[in-house]
Short mmCIF file of C-alpha atoms in Angstrom, two decimals:
data_model
loop_
_atom_site.label_atom_id
_atom_site.label_comp_id
_atom_site.label_asym_id
_atom_site.label_seq_id
_atom_site.Cartn_x
_atom_site.Cartn_y
_atom_site.Cartn_z
CA UNK A 1 -7.29 5.79 -43.36
CA UNK A 2 -4.28 6.57 -41.22
CA UNK A 3 -6.21 9.03 -39.09
CA UNK A 4 -9.07 6.57 -38.70
CA UNK A 5 -6.66 3.86 -37.45
CA UNK A 6 -4.96 6.34 -35.14
CA UNK A 7 -8.20 7.46 -33.52
CA UNK A 8 -9.44 3.88 -33.28
CA UNK A 9 -6.22 2.80 -31.63
CA UNK A 10 -6.26 5.54 -29.03
CA UNK A 11 -9.95 4.98 -28.37
CA UNK A 12 -9.35 1.27 -27.82
CA UNK A 13 -6.45 2.03 -25.49
CA UNK A 14 -8.62 4.34 -23.45
CA UNK A 15 -11.55 1.92 -23.32
CA UNK A 16 -9.36 -1.00 -22.29
CA UNK A 17 -7.87 1.03 -19.44
CA UNK A 18 -11.35 2.02 -18.32
CA UNK A 19 -12.37 -1.65 -18.41
CA UNK A 20 -9.34 -2.54 -16.27
CA UNK A 21 -10.34 0.19 -13.84
CA UNK A 22 -13.89 -1.13 -13.63
CA UNK A 23 -12.51 -4.56 -12.69
CA UNK A 24 -10.56 -2.87 -9.92
CA UNK A 25 -13.73 -1.08 -8.76
CA UNK A 26 -15.61 -4.38 -8.61
CA UNK A 27 -12.89 -5.86 -6.44
CA UNK A 28 -13.22 -2.96 -4.00
CA UNK A 29 -16.51 -4.40 -2.81
CA UNK A 30 -15.42 -8.03 -2.63
CA UNK A 31 -14.96 -9.67 0.72
CA UNK A 32 -11.26 -9.87 1.60
CA UNK A 33 -9.82 -13.36 1.38
CA UNK A 34 -7.26 -12.71 4.12
CA UNK A 35 -7.38 -15.02 7.13
CA UNK A 36 -6.07 -13.14 10.15
CA UNK A 37 -3.95 -16.06 11.20
CA UNK A 38 -3.22 -16.02 14.91
CA UNK A 39 -6.82 -15.05 15.70
CA UNK A 40 -8.60 -16.98 12.97
CA UNK A 41 -7.40 -20.39 11.86
CA UNK A 42 -8.38 -22.52 8.92
CA UNK A 43 -9.88 -25.92 9.68
CA UNK A 44 -7.22 -28.54 9.12
CA UNK A 45 -7.82 -31.26 6.53
CA UNK A 46 -8.91 -34.64 7.84
CA UNK A 47 -5.67 -36.54 7.47
CA UNK A 48 -3.35 -33.64 8.25
CA UNK A 49 -0.10 -34.62 9.92
CA UNK A 50 0.98 -32.45 12.81
CA UNK A 51 2.61 -32.96 16.17
CA UNK A 52 2.28 -36.48 17.62
CA UNK A 53 0.82 -37.22 21.02
CA UNK A 54 0.96 -40.43 23.01
CA UNK A 55 -1.73 -41.68 25.38
CA UNK A 56 0.76 -43.30 27.71
CA UNK A 57 -1.86 -45.24 29.70
CA UNK A 58 -2.62 -47.30 26.61
CA UNK A 59 1.01 -47.94 25.69
CA UNK A 60 2.12 -51.53 26.08
CA UNK A 61 5.74 -50.82 25.24
CA UNK A 62 5.90 -52.92 22.09
CA UNK A 63 8.51 -50.74 20.29
CA UNK A 64 6.55 -50.92 17.02
CA UNK A 65 6.57 -47.16 16.58
CA UNK A 66 10.24 -46.84 17.39
CA UNK A 67 11.07 -49.43 14.78
CA UNK A 68 8.81 -47.79 12.20
CA UNK A 69 10.31 -44.35 12.65
CA UNK A 70 12.58 -43.57 9.65
CA UNK A 71 14.54 -40.85 11.48
CA UNK A 72 14.84 -42.51 14.89
CA UNK A 73 13.19 -39.69 16.73
CA UNK A 74 11.30 -41.95 19.17
CA UNK A 75 13.19 -43.33 22.14
CA UNK A 76 11.49 -45.95 24.29
CA UNK A 77 12.78 -47.77 27.34
CA UNK A 78 10.80 -50.43 29.16
CA UNK A 79 11.23 -52.41 32.34
CA UNK A 80 9.54 -55.74 32.93
CA UNK A 81 6.96 -55.76 35.68
CA UNK A 82 7.69 -57.69 38.87
CA UNK A 83 5.35 -60.60 39.72
CA UNK A 84 3.42 -58.78 42.41
CA UNK A 85 2.80 -55.61 40.42
CA UNK A 86 -0.47 -55.01 38.59
CA UNK A 87 -0.11 -52.68 35.61
CA UNK A 88 -3.76 -52.62 34.72
CA UNK A 89 -5.23 -52.89 31.27
CA UNK A 90 -5.26 -50.67 28.18
CA UNK A 91 -8.53 -49.14 27.09
CA UNK A 92 -9.06 -51.92 24.53
CA UNK A 93 -8.58 -54.65 27.15
CA UNK A 94 -4.98 -55.74 26.60
CA UNK A 95 -2.92 -56.65 29.59
CA UNK A 96 0.17 -54.54 30.12
CA UNK A 97 3.40 -56.34 31.08
CA UNK A 98 6.01 -53.63 30.80
CA UNK A 99 6.64 -50.38 32.60
CA UNK A 100 7.23 -47.73 29.94
CA UNK A 101 9.92 -45.82 31.81
CA UNK A 102 10.92 -43.61 28.91
CA UNK A 103 8.93 -42.44 25.88
CA UNK A 104 10.67 -39.44 24.29
CA UNK A 105 9.87 -38.01 20.89
CA UNK A 106 12.29 -35.44 19.48
CA UNK A 107 10.19 -33.16 17.27
CA UNK A 108 13.30 -31.47 15.99
CA UNK A 109 14.01 -34.73 14.18
CA UNK A 110 10.42 -35.78 13.44
CA UNK A 111 9.55 -35.62 9.76
CA UNK A 112 5.78 -35.94 10.20
CA UNK A 113 5.57 -39.03 8.01
CA UNK A 114 2.97 -40.64 10.23
CA UNK A 115 4.55 -44.10 9.92
CA UNK A 116 4.54 -44.56 13.68
CA UNK A 117 0.79 -44.11 13.88
CA UNK A 118 -0.25 -47.13 11.77
CA UNK A 119 1.62 -50.01 13.46
CA UNK A 120 0.53 -49.16 17.03
CA UNK A 121 -1.57 -52.11 18.26
CA UNK A 122 -3.46 -50.10 20.87
CA UNK A 123 -3.72 -46.88 18.85
CA UNK A 124 -2.11 -44.88 21.60
CA UNK A 125 0.18 -42.82 19.33
CA UNK A 126 -1.86 -40.30 17.39
CA UNK A 127 -1.64 -37.12 15.32
CA UNK A 128 -2.97 -34.02 17.06
CA UNK A 129 -4.23 -30.73 15.59
CA UNK A 130 -1.31 -28.90 17.16
CA UNK A 131 1.19 -27.32 14.75
CA UNK A 132 2.43 -24.22 16.57
CA UNK A 133 5.06 -25.35 19.04
CA UNK A 134 8.21 -23.51 18.03
CA UNK A 135 10.66 -22.90 20.88
CA UNK A 136 13.84 -20.94 21.35
CA UNK A 137 15.95 -23.97 22.30
CA UNK A 138 16.09 -27.14 20.25
CA UNK A 139 16.29 -29.25 23.40
CA UNK A 140 12.84 -28.05 24.37
CA UNK A 141 11.46 -29.92 21.38
CA UNK A 142 12.08 -33.28 23.06
CA UNK A 143 8.69 -34.22 24.45
CA UNK A 144 8.57 -36.73 27.29
CA UNK A 145 5.37 -38.75 27.38
CA UNK A 146 6.35 -41.22 30.08
CA UNK A 147 4.82 -40.77 33.52
CA UNK A 148 8.08 -41.75 35.17
CA UNK A 149 10.68 -39.21 36.16
CA UNK A 150 14.28 -40.25 35.60
CA UNK A 151 14.75 -41.15 39.30
CA UNK A 152 11.63 -43.29 39.33
CA UNK A 153 12.78 -44.99 36.17
CA UNK A 154 16.17 -45.69 37.75
CA UNK A 155 14.40 -47.07 40.80
CA UNK A 156 12.28 -49.37 38.64
CA UNK A 157 15.36 -50.60 36.85
CA UNK A 158 17.18 -51.28 40.12
CA UNK A 159 14.18 -53.12 41.50
CA UNK A 160 14.11 -55.33 38.45
CA UNK A 161 17.85 -55.97 38.59
CA UNK A 162 17.58 -56.87 42.26
CA UNK A 163 14.73 -59.24 41.43
CA UNK A 164 16.76 -60.66 38.55
CA UNK A 165 19.84 -61.32 40.71
CA UNK A 166 17.66 -62.95 43.37
CA UNK A 167 16.15 -65.15 40.68
CA UNK A 168 19.65 -66.04 39.46
CA UNK A 169 20.75 -67.05 42.93
CA UNK A 170 17.67 -69.24 43.28
CA UNK A 171 18.44 -70.93 39.98
CA UNK A 172 22.09 -71.41 40.93
CA UNK A 173 21.04 -73.00 44.20
CA UNK A 174 18.88 -75.50 42.43
CA UNK B 1 0.61 49.76 -3.75
CA UNK B 2 -0.50 47.01 -1.43
CA UNK B 3 -2.06 48.24 1.76
CA UNK B 4 -0.96 46.45 4.91
CA UNK B 5 -4.23 46.00 6.69
CA UNK B 6 -5.12 43.40 9.30
CA UNK B 7 -6.89 41.13 6.86
CA UNK B 8 -3.83 40.98 4.62
CA UNK B 9 -1.41 40.27 7.44
CA UNK B 10 -3.62 37.59 8.91
CA UNK B 11 -3.88 36.02 5.48
CA UNK B 12 -0.11 36.11 5.16
CA UNK B 13 0.26 34.28 8.45
CA UNK B 14 -2.69 31.93 8.40
CA UNK B 15 -2.60 30.61 4.87
CA UNK B 16 0.93 29.14 4.86
CA UNK B 17 0.34 27.54 8.26
CA UNK B 18 -3.02 26.22 7.11
CA UNK B 19 -1.56 24.76 3.93
CA UNK B 20 1.35 23.26 5.85
CA UNK B 21 -1.02 21.47 8.20
CA UNK B 22 -3.31 20.53 5.34
CA UNK B 23 -0.50 19.00 3.25
CA UNK B 24 0.86 16.93 6.12
CA UNK B 25 -2.61 15.76 7.15
CA UNK B 26 -3.43 14.95 3.55
CA UNK B 27 -0.21 12.95 3.20
CA UNK B 28 -1.04 11.00 6.36
CA UNK B 29 -4.53 10.31 5.10
CA UNK B 30 -3.44 9.53 1.56
CA UNK B 31 -0.80 7.01 2.56
CA UNK B 32 -3.38 5.21 4.69
CA UNK B 33 -5.98 5.44 1.91
CA UNK B 34 -3.50 4.21 -0.67
CA UNK B 35 -2.66 1.16 1.41
CA UNK B 36 -6.30 0.43 2.15
CA UNK B 37 -7.38 0.86 -1.47
CA UNK B 38 -4.54 -1.27 -2.76
CA UNK B 39 -5.52 -3.91 -0.23
CA UNK B 40 -9.19 -3.83 -1.23
CA UNK B 41 -8.39 -4.00 -4.95
CA UNK B 42 -6.31 -7.10 -4.27
CA UNK B 43 -8.95 -8.58 -1.92
CA UNK B 44 -6.79 -8.05 1.14
CA UNK B 45 -7.63 -6.21 4.36
CA UNK B 46 -4.76 -3.75 4.60
CA UNK B 47 -3.37 -2.12 7.72
CA UNK B 48 -5.62 -2.87 10.68
CA UNK B 49 -3.35 -3.30 13.68
CA UNK B 50 -2.31 0.19 14.80
CA UNK B 51 -5.32 1.98 16.20
CA UNK B 52 -8.93 1.46 15.10
CA UNK B 53 -8.98 0.15 11.51
CA UNK B 54 -5.22 0.80 11.37
CA UNK B 55 -5.80 4.56 11.25
CA UNK B 56 -2.64 5.32 13.24
CA UNK B 57 -0.45 3.23 10.94
CA UNK B 58 0.97 6.20 9.04
CA UNK B 59 1.68 8.09 12.26
CA UNK B 60 3.68 5.08 13.45
CA UNK B 61 5.49 5.04 10.10
CA UNK B 62 6.33 8.73 10.41
CA UNK B 63 7.67 8.21 13.93
CA UNK B 64 9.82 5.39 12.61
CA UNK B 65 11.12 7.60 9.79
CA UNK B 66 11.97 10.45 12.17
CA UNK B 67 13.99 8.14 14.41
CA UNK B 68 16.09 6.82 11.56
CA UNK B 69 19.69 7.78 10.99
CA UNK B 70 20.34 9.85 7.87
CA UNK B 71 23.64 8.57 6.50
CA UNK B 72 25.48 10.08 3.54
CA UNK B 73 26.49 7.64 0.81
CA UNK B 74 30.19 7.42 -0.03
CA UNK B 75 31.28 10.17 -2.39
CA UNK B 76 28.01 12.03 -2.26
CA UNK B 77 27.66 15.77 -2.69
CA UNK B 78 26.34 16.71 0.73
CA UNK B 79 24.96 20.14 -0.14
CA UNK B 80 22.85 18.97 -3.05
CA UNK B 81 22.03 15.72 -1.28
CA UNK B 82 20.41 17.74 1.49
CA UNK B 83 18.95 20.36 -0.80
CA UNK B 84 17.09 17.96 -3.10
CA UNK B 85 14.31 16.77 -0.74
CA UNK B 86 13.73 20.29 0.57
CA UNK B 87 13.53 21.70 -2.95
CA UNK B 88 11.25 18.88 -4.03
CA UNK B 89 8.80 19.56 -1.22
CA UNK B 90 9.11 23.33 -1.45
CA UNK B 91 8.31 23.27 -5.16
CA UNK B 92 5.09 21.38 -4.63
CA UNK B 93 4.22 23.42 -1.53
CA UNK B 94 4.57 26.73 -3.36
CA UNK B 95 2.02 25.56 -5.93
CA UNK B 96 -0.54 25.36 -3.12
CA UNK B 97 -0.48 29.16 -2.99
CA UNK B 98 -2.47 29.39 -6.22
CA UNK B 99 -5.07 26.76 -5.29
CA UNK B 100 -8.24 28.45 -4.04
CA UNK B 101 -9.82 26.38 -1.26
CA UNK B 102 -12.57 28.98 -0.78
CA UNK B 103 -13.00 32.76 -1.03
CA UNK B 104 -10.69 33.31 1.92
CA UNK B 105 -8.14 30.49 1.68
CA UNK B 106 -6.58 31.40 -1.63
CA UNK B 107 -2.99 32.46 -1.27
CA UNK B 108 -2.24 34.33 -4.47
CA UNK B 109 -4.70 36.02 -6.79
CA UNK B 110 -2.32 35.48 -9.69
CA UNK B 111 -3.23 36.41 -13.25
CA UNK B 112 -0.86 33.79 -14.61
CA UNK B 113 -1.80 31.09 -12.14
CA UNK B 114 -1.57 28.12 -14.49
CA UNK B 115 1.71 29.35 -16.02
CA UNK B 116 3.04 29.76 -12.49
CA UNK B 117 2.15 26.14 -11.78
CA UNK B 118 4.05 24.93 -14.85
CA UNK B 119 7.05 27.08 -13.97
CA UNK B 120 7.26 25.92 -10.37
CA UNK B 121 6.55 22.35 -11.41
CA UNK B 122 9.83 22.47 -13.31
CA UNK B 123 11.63 22.61 -9.97
CA UNK B 124 10.56 19.04 -9.37
CA UNK B 125 12.73 17.88 -12.26
CA UNK B 126 15.67 19.82 -10.87
CA UNK B 127 15.26 18.42 -7.38
CA UNK B 128 15.02 14.87 -8.70
CA UNK B 129 18.14 15.39 -10.80
CA UNK B 130 19.91 16.81 -7.72
CA UNK B 131 18.88 13.80 -5.70
CA UNK B 132 19.96 11.25 -8.27
CA UNK B 133 23.23 12.86 -9.22
CA UNK B 134 24.42 13.85 -5.76
CA UNK B 135 23.89 10.44 -4.17
CA UNK B 136 26.68 8.86 -6.27
CA UNK B 137 24.69 5.76 -7.15
CA UNK B 138 24.14 4.44 -10.65
CA UNK B 139 20.54 3.46 -10.00
CA UNK B 140 19.74 6.86 -8.56
CA UNK B 141 21.30 8.60 -11.53
CA UNK B 142 19.50 6.34 -14.00
CA UNK B 143 16.22 6.93 -12.20
CA UNK B 144 16.64 10.67 -12.12
CA UNK B 145 17.61 10.82 -15.78
CA UNK B 146 14.58 8.80 -16.75
CA UNK B 147 12.50 11.03 -14.56
CA UNK B 148 13.88 14.19 -16.15
CA UNK B 149 13.12 12.95 -19.65
CA UNK B 150 9.66 11.85 -18.57
CA UNK B 151 8.72 15.03 -16.76
CA UNK B 152 10.05 17.32 -19.47
CA UNK B 153 8.08 15.53 -22.16
CA UNK B 154 4.88 15.38 -20.11
CA UNK B 155 5.06 19.07 -19.32
CA UNK B 156 4.34 19.77 -22.98
CA UNK B 157 0.80 18.33 -23.11
CA UNK B 158 0.05 20.01 -19.77
CA UNK B 159 1.21 23.37 -21.10
CA UNK B 160 -0.73 22.88 -24.33
CA UNK B 161 -3.89 21.99 -22.43
CA UNK B 162 -3.41 25.03 -20.20
CA UNK B 163 -3.10 27.11 -23.35
CA UNK B 164 -6.29 25.58 -24.70
CA UNK B 165 -7.98 26.24 -21.37
CA UNK B 166 -6.87 29.84 -21.56
CA UNK B 167 -8.31 30.18 -25.06
CA UNK B 168 -11.57 28.48 -24.22
CA UNK B 169 -12.27 29.92 -20.77
CA UNK B 170 -10.46 33.27 -21.15
CA UNK B 171 -8.44 33.04 -17.98
CA UNK B 172 -5.28 31.62 -16.47
CA UNK B 173 -6.27 32.75 -12.99
CA UNK B 174 -7.40 29.79 -10.91
CA UNK B 175 -9.78 31.94 -8.87
CA UNK B 176 -11.38 33.49 -11.95
CA UNK B 177 -11.78 30.08 -13.58
CA UNK B 178 -13.53 28.84 -10.45
CA UNK B 179 -15.77 31.88 -10.12
CA UNK B 180 -16.89 31.53 -13.74
CA UNK B 181 -18.35 28.08 -12.93
CA UNK B 182 -20.30 29.04 -9.84
CA UNK B 183 -23.90 28.33 -8.82
CA UNK B 184 -24.90 24.91 -10.14
CA UNK B 185 -23.12 21.82 -11.39
CA UNK B 186 -24.29 22.31 -14.96
CA UNK B 187 -22.15 25.44 -15.00
CA UNK B 188 -19.01 23.39 -14.53
CA UNK B 189 -16.67 23.38 -17.49
CA UNK B 190 -17.01 19.64 -17.91
CA UNK B 191 -20.73 20.27 -18.56
CA UNK B 192 -20.01 23.20 -20.88
CA UNK B 193 -19.53 26.11 -18.52
CA UNK B 194 -21.81 29.07 -17.97
CA UNK B 195 -22.65 29.55 -21.67
CA UNK B 196 -25.48 29.38 -24.16
CA UNK B 197 -26.59 25.97 -25.38
CA UNK B 198 -24.60 25.77 -28.65
CA UNK B 199 -21.36 26.69 -26.96
CA UNK B 200 -22.04 24.25 -24.15
CA UNK B 201 -22.45 21.39 -26.61
CA UNK B 202 -19.24 22.40 -28.35
CA UNK B 203 -17.28 22.71 -25.11
CA UNK B 204 -18.25 19.31 -23.68
CA UNK B 205 -16.04 17.17 -26.01
CA UNK B 206 -13.19 19.62 -25.54
CA UNK B 207 -13.47 19.32 -21.77
CA UNK B 208 -13.68 15.53 -21.92
CA UNK B 209 -10.50 15.21 -23.99
CA UNK B 210 -8.68 17.80 -21.91
CA UNK B 211 -9.61 16.10 -18.64
CA UNK B 212 -8.26 12.76 -19.88
CA UNK B 213 -5.04 14.27 -21.20
CA UNK B 214 -4.50 16.33 -18.04
CA UNK B 215 -5.19 13.33 -15.83
CA UNK B 216 -2.66 11.15 -17.68
CA UNK B 217 -0.03 13.87 -17.91
CA UNK B 218 -0.37 14.79 -14.24
CA UNK B 219 0.00 11.14 -13.29
CA UNK B 220 3.29 11.14 -15.17
CA UNK B 221 4.32 14.45 -13.60
CA UNK B 222 3.73 13.07 -10.12
CA UNK B 223 5.62 9.84 -10.98
CA UNK B 224 2.61 7.72 -10.16
CA UNK B 225 2.47 4.07 -11.05
CA UNK B 226 1.64 3.55 -14.65
CA UNK B 227 4.43 6.08 -15.18
CA UNK B 228 6.66 5.37 -12.19
CA UNK B 229 9.68 4.63 -14.34
CA UNK B 230 11.94 6.90 -12.23
CA UNK B 231 11.19 4.73 -9.21
CA UNK B 232 10.60 1.34 -10.88
CA UNK B 233 11.25 -0.91 -7.89
CA UNK B 234 11.91 -3.99 -9.97
CA UNK B 235 14.56 -2.28 -12.08
CA UNK B 236 16.15 0.58 -10.15
CA UNK B 237 15.81 -0.35 -6.46
CA UNK B 238 13.93 2.86 -5.65
CA UNK B 239 15.13 5.21 -8.37
CA UNK B 240 16.27 8.67 -7.42
CA UNK B 241 15.63 8.23 -3.69
CA UNK B 242 17.52 4.94 -3.29
CA UNK B 243 20.10 6.48 -1.00
CA UNK B 244 17.67 8.51 1.09
CA UNK B 245 16.34 7.43 4.43
CA UNK B 246 14.56 8.87 7.42
CA UNK B 247 13.22 12.38 7.32
CA UNK B 248 14.75 13.22 3.94
CA UNK B 249 13.01 10.30 2.34
CA UNK B 250 9.76 11.34 3.97
CA UNK B 251 10.11 14.76 2.35
CA UNK B 252 10.20 13.10 -1.07
CA UNK B 253 7.19 11.09 -0.05
CA UNK B 254 5.37 14.21 1.11
CA UNK B 255 6.23 15.93 -2.18
CA UNK B 256 4.85 13.01 -4.18
CA UNK B 257 1.57 13.02 -2.31
CA UNK B 258 1.19 16.78 -2.41
CA UNK B 259 1.85 16.60 -6.16
CA UNK B 260 -0.98 14.12 -6.38
CA UNK B 261 -3.27 16.50 -4.56
CA UNK B 262 -2.19 19.42 -6.75
CA UNK B 263 -2.97 17.42 -9.88
CA UNK B 264 -6.38 16.48 -8.53
CA UNK B 265 -7.07 20.01 -7.35
CA UNK B 266 -6.14 21.49 -10.73
CA UNK B 267 -8.46 19.13 -12.58
CA UNK B 268 -11.23 19.98 -10.15
CA UNK B 269 -10.55 23.73 -10.46
CA UNK B 270 -10.43 23.83 -14.24
CA UNK B 271 -13.20 21.37 -15.09
CA UNK B 272 -15.22 20.52 -11.98
CA UNK B 273 -15.92 23.99 -10.67
CA UNK B 274 -13.25 24.16 -7.97
CA UNK B 275 -14.74 25.20 -4.68
CA UNK B 276 -18.19 25.98 -6.05
CA UNK B 277 -20.98 23.86 -4.69
CA UNK B 278 -23.03 21.76 -7.14
CA UNK B 279 -26.37 22.62 -5.47
CA UNK B 280 -25.98 26.08 -3.98
CA UNK B 281 -25.05 26.88 -0.41
CA UNK B 282 -26.78 26.44 2.91
CA UNK B 283 -24.80 29.46 4.11
CA UNK B 284 -26.48 31.76 1.60
CA UNK B 285 -29.87 30.82 3.08
CA UNK B 286 -28.56 31.59 6.56
CA UNK B 287 -26.78 34.72 5.27
CA UNK B 288 -23.49 33.61 6.80
CA UNK B 289 -20.21 33.99 4.93
CA UNK B 290 -18.43 31.72 7.37
CA UNK B 291 -20.66 28.72 6.61
CA UNK B 292 -20.31 29.39 2.87
CA UNK B 293 -16.53 29.27 3.26
CA UNK B 294 -16.70 25.98 5.12
CA UNK B 295 -18.98 24.53 2.46
CA UNK B 296 -16.67 25.69 -0.29
CA UNK B 297 -13.71 24.10 1.47
CA UNK B 298 -15.71 20.91 1.83
CA UNK B 299 -16.68 20.77 -1.85
CA UNK B 300 -13.16 21.55 -3.00
CA UNK B 301 -11.59 18.80 -0.91
CA UNK B 302 -14.32 16.31 -1.83
CA UNK B 303 -13.81 16.91 -5.55
CA UNK B 304 -10.04 16.75 -5.25
CA UNK B 305 -10.04 13.68 -3.05
CA UNK B 306 -12.32 11.80 -5.43
CA UNK B 307 -9.81 12.44 -8.22
CA UNK B 308 -7.00 11.38 -5.88
CA UNK B 309 -8.99 8.19 -5.34
CA UNK B 310 -9.16 7.69 -9.10
CA UNK B 311 -5.39 8.19 -9.32
CA UNK B 312 -4.91 5.50 -6.68
CA UNK B 313 -7.25 3.14 -8.51
CA UNK B 314 -5.24 3.65 -11.68
CA UNK B 315 -2.09 2.91 -9.76
CA UNK B 316 -3.39 -0.45 -8.59
CA UNK B 317 -4.93 -1.60 -11.85
CA UNK B 318 -2.55 -0.63 -14.65
CA UNK B 319 0.98 -2.05 -14.98
CA UNK B 320 4.04 0.10 -15.48
CA UNK B 321 4.87 1.26 -19.01
CA UNK B 322 8.23 0.67 -20.60
CA UNK B 323 10.40 3.75 -21.14
CA UNK B 324 9.79 3.77 -24.92
CA UNK B 325 6.06 3.13 -24.48
CA UNK B 326 5.97 6.08 -22.12
CA UNK B 327 7.56 8.35 -24.72
CA UNK B 328 5.25 6.92 -27.38
CA UNK B 329 2.21 7.74 -25.31
CA UNK B 330 3.36 11.28 -24.75
CA UNK B 331 4.72 12.26 -28.16
CA UNK B 332 2.49 10.20 -30.42
CA UNK B 333 -0.83 10.48 -28.60
CA UNK B 334 -1.06 13.11 -25.88
CA UNK B 335 0.70 15.92 -27.73
CA UNK B 336 -1.23 15.53 -31.03
CA UNK B 337 -4.51 15.33 -29.13
CA UNK B 338 -3.67 18.36 -27.04
CA UNK B 339 -2.75 20.26 -30.22
CA UNK B 340 -6.14 19.31 -31.61
CA UNK B 341 -7.65 20.55 -28.37
CA UNK B 342 -5.87 23.90 -28.80
CA UNK B 343 -7.24 24.34 -32.32
CA UNK B 344 -10.66 23.23 -31.24
CA UNK B 345 -10.54 25.78 -28.43
CA UNK B 346 -9.63 28.45 -30.99
CA UNK B 347 -12.70 27.54 -33.02
CA UNK B 348 -14.92 27.59 -29.95
CA UNK B 349 -13.64 30.96 -28.83
CA UNK B 350 -15.06 32.58 -32.02
CA UNK B 351 -18.57 31.27 -31.43
#
């Protein structure tokens, strides 16, 4: 009996190794599952959250997104339009009343929660498909979406202040 | 007395150079093949960046290894630390001298070829012990001690099988064993050799058992994965070559791969007819010895490489054994079976 068990045991050991090998052989002819990342990319899921982009032409400067942001990564500054200036309309027909002189998003702080996307009344702040934007300097992660350069923004501010002081004088006169 | 004629001198010069080139080319190819096969078994792609299909990957690796600094660990024995990789490679390279690649490319026509292989193979144990002990590192020493115990115990089934082969096929000379299996594939020892029908039928089970035992024991001798306890990455960093880097490490690597080839070549010599073609030669139709030699070289490498492939497949499918399981396998299974094979061979030899 002992010899029978011994031979059976060794036979089973051999057969199980051969079975394992045959599994390996089958896998040799399978298609590789590797995705060669920089060249080939997987399609992103529908509601994936990546870098945010702003369509600044549609922005009415309502500060909703800045208030919604849990990490305060959005910085907005607006200047009221002067009476003569026409700011045009957003794509969904709203009238714009504010110059958006500054719209900075710091993606070093951004936590990709997407909370800024939902409150936007004109749907100008959106998730993009972009997720590769690493840089060597953290300061390069501050994205400026405003069309105004800092000097232009200063100019706009001064114009408004000038207008405001003129208005004040008029009121004081009366 | 040996006559010094031109053929002999040319053999003396050509064969070592040829084997040197062959071993290094084989190592380059085998490392690439190993990485590709491992990748395919795991449904990956494997190296594909350096050169077409990643073929130049190993050359890049070698260049990297050559550039590396070769530091000595603190408190190491410099002489033995340097000697170990050279000895390890030299031991496996010397064995190539008894492997017949064809009628011309066979270094030594040695009567005791297989005994010679066992004797020289013992140097591997010494070199690994040198490496582990001289590098003054506990993991290296542990690895080399495990390796010594493993290699010494797995030499026994190999020696027993060689003895059985000697009894059954009446020769220890690798060239004679090959020549006895010439002409067609049904003359190979795994199909019963060049014998009458009764003896053929009796030899087939003997050959089958011997092939399996030899394959397993050679895997252990070459420290390949199911038996890579001396290297065991997860336990011993890298085992006996933990402290080695650069060109010295690559010598160990070269030795491991040439050991793989030697194991495969020996199995193909003893049981698969060595360099003899399975279907006869084209060269014999054309009456050209040169073409016959090329064909023989081709068949020998094809047979050996297919067994190397099998060794790689085993590496990537079976997990590593524990140290006690390893000893169990050797002493409780391989040695009794190889003893049975010896007695069986004795019985066959009287028929």
